[in-house]
Amino acid sequence: MNETVYIVDDDPSVREGLDSLLRSAGYATHCFASPREFQLHRRADMPSCLVLDVRMPGASGLDFQVELANADDAIPIIFLTGHGDVPMSVRAMRAGAVEFLLKPFREQDLLDAIRLAIERDRARRQNETVDSELHQRLNTLTAREREVMALVSTGLLNKQIAGELGLSEVTVKVHRGQVMRKMQAATLADLIRMSDRLGLSAK
């Protein structure tokens, strides 16, 4: 199973217990006593999540959540705490936490939260891959082809696009064919979806 759970908790016994539980469930694990230790670790490029204690010496888990967000680090977070309160949990969930569990928690509740977090991270990674591939294709278009793609995506016919750009209808048809080929769009609907995802719009 190419899925990793990172555990950050200053209590060695908690780390050991979580490590044993998650390894028995088939996850690869890495344990850290502090957020700083976690940050120094080079993470594998695979679906993962972070099980994070709320209260630790120095910066709290909630503060670290903000720090990760500011660094555009989208790893899903599951909070554990023995001293939680409602405002704390609301703050964590509003900031994107997958779950906020009070110690002692049911092992199944943690495993369910981890499964959800891993799936969320896998979906994010797949979306980023698709976006990267689309931008690579977009970069192969000429400036004129981008203009044609944006106008085609608004539903304009070749004749209308020709009028907008001051081109012949035949020239627009050629550009449109090039756009479809370079973007690897099988249908107009495909091209429209790509355009929407790339945020293209006719100027």
C-alpha positions in Angstrom: 0.0 0.0 0.0 1.7 3.2 -1.2 0.0 5.4 1.5 1.8 7.2 4.3 0.6 8.6 7.6 2.8 11.1 9.4 2.4 11.3 13.2 3.3 14.4 15.1 2.9 14.1 18.9 5.2 15.0 21.8 4.2 12.0 23.8 6.4 8.9 23.0 3.7 6.4 24.2 1.1 8.0 21.9 3.4 7.9 19.0 4.3 4.2 19.6 0.6 3.3 19.9 -0.4 5.1 16.8 2.5 3.7 14.9 1.6 0.1 15.9 -2.1 0.6 15.0 -1.5 2.2 11.6 1.2 -0.3 10.6 -1.1 -3.1 11.4 -3.7 -1.5 9.1 -1.2 -1.5 6.3 0.0 2.1 6.3 3.6 3.3 6.1 4.2 5.6 9.0 6.8 8.2 10.1 6.7 9.6 13.7 7.9 12.9 14.9 8.0 14.6 18.3 7.4 18.1 17.0 6.3 20.0 13.9 9.9 21.1 13.3 11.0 17.5 13.1 8.3 16.8 10.6 9.2 19.8 8.4 12.8 18.6 8.2 11.7 15.2 6.9 11.7 14.7 3.1 8.3 13.3 2.4 7.6 10.7 -0.2 5.6 11.7 -3.3 2.5 9.6 -2.6 -1.0 9.9 -1.0 -0.5 10.8 2.7 -2.0 12.6 5.7 -0.9 14.1 9.0 -2.1 13.0 12.4 -1.3 16.0 14.6 -1.6 16.6 18.3 -3.2 19.9 19.2 -1.3 20.8 22.3 2.5 20.5 22.2 5.4 22.6 23.6 5.9 25.7 21.6 3.6 26.3 18.6 0.3 24.4 18.8 -1.0 22.0 16.2 -3.5 24.7 15.2 -0.7 27.2 14.6 1.1 24.6 12.6 -2.0 24.0 10.5 -2.0 27.7 9.6 1.8 27.6 8.9 1.3 24.7 6.4 -1.6 26.4 4.7 0.5 29.6 4.3 3.2 27.4 2.7 0.6 25.9 0.2 1.2 22.5 1.8 -2.2 20.7 1.3 -1.5 17.6 3.3 -4.8 16.6 5.0 -4.7 16.9 8.7 -6.4 14.8 11.5 -6.2 16.4 14.9 -5.9 14.5 18.2 -6.3 16.1 21.6 -7.0 15.3 25.2 -8.1 18.8 26.0 -10.3 19.8 23.1 -13.2 22.3 23.2 -15.8 23.3 20.7 -14.2 26.6 19.5 -10.9 24.7 19.0 -12.5 22.0 16.9 -14.5 24.5 14.9 -11.4 26.5 14.1 -9.6 23.4 13.0 -12.4 22.1 10.7 -13.0 25.6 9.2 -9.3 25.6 8.3 -9.7 22.4 6.4 -9.0 19.6 9.0 -10.5 16.2 8.0 -11.3 15.3 11.6 -10.9 16.4 15.2 -10.8 13.5 17.6 -10.7 13.6 21.4 -8.5 11.2 23.3 -9.3 8.5 24.1 -10.8 7.8 20.7 -12.1 4.7 19.0 -9.4 3.1 16.8 -12.0 2.7 14.0 -12.9 6.4 14.1 -9.2 7.2 13.5 -8.9 4.6 10.7 -12.0 5.9 9.0 -10.7 9.5 9.2 -7.3 8.4 7.8 -9.0 6.6 4.9 -11.0 9.7 4.1 -7.9 11.9 4.3 -5.8 9.6 2.1 -8.6 9.6 -0.5 -8.8 13.4 -0.4 -5.1 13.6 -1.0 -5.2 11.1 -3.8 -7.9 13.1 -5.5 -6.0 16.3 -5.1 -2.9 14.8 -6.6 -4.8 13.4 -9.6 -6.4 16.9 -10.2 -3.0 18.5 -10.1 -1.7 16.0 -12.6 -4.6 16.7 -15.0 -4.1 20.5 -14.6 -0.4 20.2 -15.2 -1.0 18.2 -18.4 -3.6 20.7 -19.7 -1.2 23.6 -19.1 1.5 21.8 -21.0 -0.9 21.3 -23.9 -2.0 24.9 -23.7 1.6 26.1 -23.9 1.9 24.4 -27.3 -0.8 26.8 -28.8 0.1 29.9 -30.6 -1.4 33.2 -29.4 -3.9 33.1 -32.3 -4.9 29.5 -31.5 -5.5 30.5 -27.9 -7.8 33.3 -29.1 -9.7 30.8 -31.3 -9.9 28.3 -28.4 -11.4 30.9 -26.1 -14.0 31.9 -28.7 -14.9 28.4 -29.7 -15.5 27.6 -26.0 -18.1 30.4 -25.9 -20.1 28.5 -28.5 -19.4 30.8 -31.5 -19.4 29.4 -35.0 -16.4 29.6 -37.3 -18.1 32.4 -39.2 -18.7 34.4 -36.1 -15.1 33.8 -34.8 -13.8 34.9 -38.2 -15.7 38.2 -37.8 -14.4 38.7 -34.3 -10.8 38.2 -35.3 -10.8 39.6 -38.8 -9.9 36.3 -40.4 -11.3 34.2 -43.1 -13.6 31.4 -42.2 -11.1 28.9 -43.7 -8.3 30.2 -41.6 -10.4 29.9 -38.4 -11.3 26.3 -39.4 -7.5 25.5 -39.7 -6.8 27.1 -36.3 -9.7 25.3 -34.8 -8.4 21.9 -36.1 -4.9 22.7 -34.7 -6.4 23.6 -31.3 -8.4 20.3 -31.2 -5.3 18.3 -32.1 -2.9 20.0 -29.7 -5.3 20.0 -26.8 -6.2 16.3 -27.6 -9.9 17.2 -27.5 -12.0 14.5 -29.1 -15.2 16.7 -29.1 -16.2 20.3 -28.7 -17.6 19.4 -25.3 -14.1 18.2 -24.3 -12.5 21.5 -25.4 -15.1 23.5 -23.5 -14.4 21.5 -20.3 -10.7 22.1 -20.8 -11.2 25.8 -21.4 -13.3 26.1 -18.2 -10.7 24.2 -16.2 -7.9 26.4 -17.5 -9.9 29.6 -16.8 -9.7 30.7 -20.4 -12.1 33.4 -21.5 -12.5 35.4 -24.7 -11.1 38.9 -24.2 
